[in-house]
Amino acid sequence: MELREYLQIIRKRLWVVILITLLSTTTSAVISFFVLKPIYQSNTTLYVFKKIDTQGGIAYNDLLVGNQLVKDYRELVKSRLVSSTVIQELGLKDMTTSQMAAKLGVSLKNDTRLIEITAQDTDPEMAKEIANKVAEVFKKKVVELMDVENVQIIDKAEVPLTPVKPKKELNVAIAAFVGLMTGLGIIFLIEYLDNTIKTPEDVQKHLGLPVIGTISVFPE
Amino acid sequence: MSGERSLIAHTNPKSPISEAYRVLRTNIQFSSVDKPLKVIVVTSAGPGEGKTTTMANLAITFAQSGSRTLLIDADLRKPKVHRTFYLSNQKGMTNVLAQHDDYKQHIQKSAAENLDVLTSGPIPPNPSELLSSNSMKQFIEKVRQDYDIVLIDAPPVGTVTDAAILSTIVDGTMLVTASGQVEIEAAQRAKELLEKVKANIIGVVLNKLSKNAQGNYYYYYYYYYGEDEDKAKKKRKKPRKENRDGR
């Protein structure tokens, strides 16, 4: 098929594409703006002093080691030990350790040796509380359990002002794109399944009869 | 479709669609050189493909060119020609066939000059027998003498045998096919049914071609020539001047 034929097919059933795109965009917008609860994220930054056996400055290896270590720290933060302590100290009775762990994240900050602990919650105040408490507990436990000399908290968590989730604009954009693609898929499927005679070429191809006239649809 | 709007060749002869009918007329006139096609049956694979409208406009177009034209409604099951032309259907072809009336007494004049219409008349219980009768053959011979072109509206060839019967006693058969409506298999079956009785199939009129199907050459062609000059220039740049009335 030629490009022009594709364009014709699209133009013929453009309303299907528009309808589906609008539908999916609207649905996504309604869900993002009215249904999903906004989630706030608060973060703390920590610096972990750890003896590294190389001498003289920071080698590239150190960063690799740092990457490796941050995985260890992440597991520690998400461990039942830390989670349960945080739950206890914050007095969150109906939260399980795995629910708590799901709220937490640990990452290395911008290729430095600073690590960042994030906490997400529907309540911005609670997100801050959790982040600070986790940092506190982590600071204590990491010194106890791992080969770490000291941990400094650089940034304490603050109450976040804007939610990180849902990403409304992104959701709507994705829905619009998916709707567009679905619509296009549907009209091409319809076209593919449509085995009617449409063009003079079809007549010649399938009937082997000459086309002696073509009459277009009467104008409204 | 019936009524004013369907007779576009009469009400609006300058429209692009009327031009398309004129092209169809020319194609019919030139499709047979040795033996001119005088009596033509118009049929389709299924119902609702625009057979009657196509035929009515084609008849008007023939009449406009000065040919003495007769349009016969041989769809004795669901006759529609009288409604298209706002004519009475008290008497018609069935009276000619069954009672051997002189067909001239049932001819009605249409709004278009040179165009006579013979409506179906009362619906008979046995249309196929009537159409295959000897009186039908004699009747066709008579009108062949009296007119330059005779167009016969037949029922869909896919549903009843009438069109196949008629196509054996006329010069040519034209198949009206509605774009995007008839399945390929149905159209192929219609063609086979006509070929089986050795009908002379002149060709296919592709009807109801949508504006979206602009990709084909034919459509552009008609559209261009039917458009007003300045509008047409905007659509396509084609500096050549050709006879725009298409005659």
Short mmCIF file of N, CA, C and O in Angstrom, two decimals, chain B residues 10 17 20 27 33 38 41 48 81 114 117 145 164 166 200 203-204 234 242 245:
data_model
loop_
_atom_site.label_atom_id
_atom_site.label_comp_id
_atom_site.label_asym_id
_atom_site.label_seq_id
_atom_site.Cartn_x
_atom_site.Cartn_y
_atom_site.Cartn_z
N HIS B 10 -30.67 16.45 -14.14
CA HIS B 10 -31.71 17.35 -14.63
C HIS B 10 -31.70 18.67 -13.85
O HIS B 10 -31.77 19.74 -14.43
N ILE B 17 -21.14 15.77 -10.54
CA ILE B 17 -21.76 14.45 -10.65
C ILE B 17 -22.45 14.31 -11.99
O ILE B 17 -22.37 13.26 -12.65
N ALA B 20 -20.02 13.43 -14.38
CA ALA B 20 -19.65 12.01 -14.30
C ALA B 20 -20.63 11.15 -15.09
O ALA B 20 -20.24 10.18 -15.73
N ASN B 27 -18.82 6.77 -22.46
CA ASN B 27 -18.20 5.44 -22.40
C ASN B 27 -19.12 4.38 -22.98
O ASN B 27 -18.66 3.45 -23.66
N VAL B 33 -18.40 -0.39 -31.01
CA VAL B 33 -18.26 0.42 -32.22
C VAL B 33 -19.11 -0.15 -33.35
O VAL B 33 -19.87 0.57 -34.00
N LYS B 38 -28.17 -0.28 -27.97
CA LYS B 38 -29.40 0.50 -27.91
C LYS B 38 -30.23 0.15 -26.69
O LYS B 38 -30.83 1.01 -26.08
N VAL B 41 -29.65 -3.14 -20.04
CA VAL B 41 -30.22 -3.46 -18.72
C VAL B 41 -29.26 -2.97 -17.65
O VAL B 41 -28.04 -3.14 -17.77
N GLY B 48 -30.20 -1.56 -3.05
CA GLY B 48 -29.73 -0.32 -2.44
C GLY B 48 -28.38 0.17 -2.91
O GLY B 48 -27.68 0.87 -2.19
N VAL B 81 -38.95 3.56 -10.19
CA VAL B 81 -38.76 4.62 -11.18
C VAL B 81 -39.86 5.67 -11.09
O VAL B 81 -39.60 6.87 -11.15
N ASN B 114 -37.17 14.75 -24.38
CA ASN B 114 -36.71 13.55 -25.09
C ASN B 114 -36.72 12.28 -24.24
O ASN B 114 -36.33 11.23 -24.73
N VAL B 117 -40.85 7.61 -20.15
CA VAL B 117 -40.73 6.64 -19.06
C VAL B 117 -41.88 5.65 -19.15
O VAL B 117 -43.02 6.05 -19.34
N GLN B 145 -37.06 -0.13 -32.23
CA GLN B 145 -37.33 0.63 -33.46
C GLN B 145 -37.61 2.10 -33.16
O GLN B 145 -37.21 2.98 -33.91
N ALA B 164 -30.95 -11.55 -15.05
CA ALA B 164 -30.28 -12.49 -15.94
C ALA B 164 -31.14 -12.79 -17.16
O ALA B 164 -30.64 -12.85 -18.29
N LEU B 166 -33.47 -10.81 -18.45
CA LEU B 166 -33.50 -9.62 -19.29
C LEU B 166 -32.21 -9.46 -20.09
O LEU B 166 -32.22 -9.06 -21.25
N ASN B 200 -23.98 -9.73 -22.31
CA ASN B 200 -22.88 -8.86 -22.74
C ASN B 200 -22.70 -7.78 -21.67
O ASN B 200 -23.42 -6.79 -21.64
N GLY B 203 -19.87 -3.14 -18.55
CA GLY B 203 -18.91 -2.73 -17.53
C GLY B 203 -19.59 -2.37 -16.24
O GLY B 203 -20.79 -2.59 -16.06
N VAL B 204 -18.81 -1.84 -15.35
CA VAL B 204 -19.27 -1.55 -14.00
C VAL B 204 -19.33 -0.03 -13.81
O VAL B 204 -18.43 0.69 -14.22
N LYS B 234 -7.26 26.23 -7.81
CA LYS B 234 -6.71 26.08 -6.47
C LYS B 234 -6.42 24.61 -6.18
O LYS B 234 -5.45 24.26 -5.55
N GLU B 242 -9.57 22.65 -21.87
CA GLU B 242 -10.24 21.69 -22.71
C GLU B 242 -11.71 21.97 -22.66
O GLU B 242 -12.19 22.74 -21.84
N ASP B 245 -17.59 21.46 -21.17
CA ASP B 245 -18.93 20.92 -21.03
C ASP B 245 -18.97 19.41 -21.27
O ASP B 245 -19.97 18.77 -21.01
#
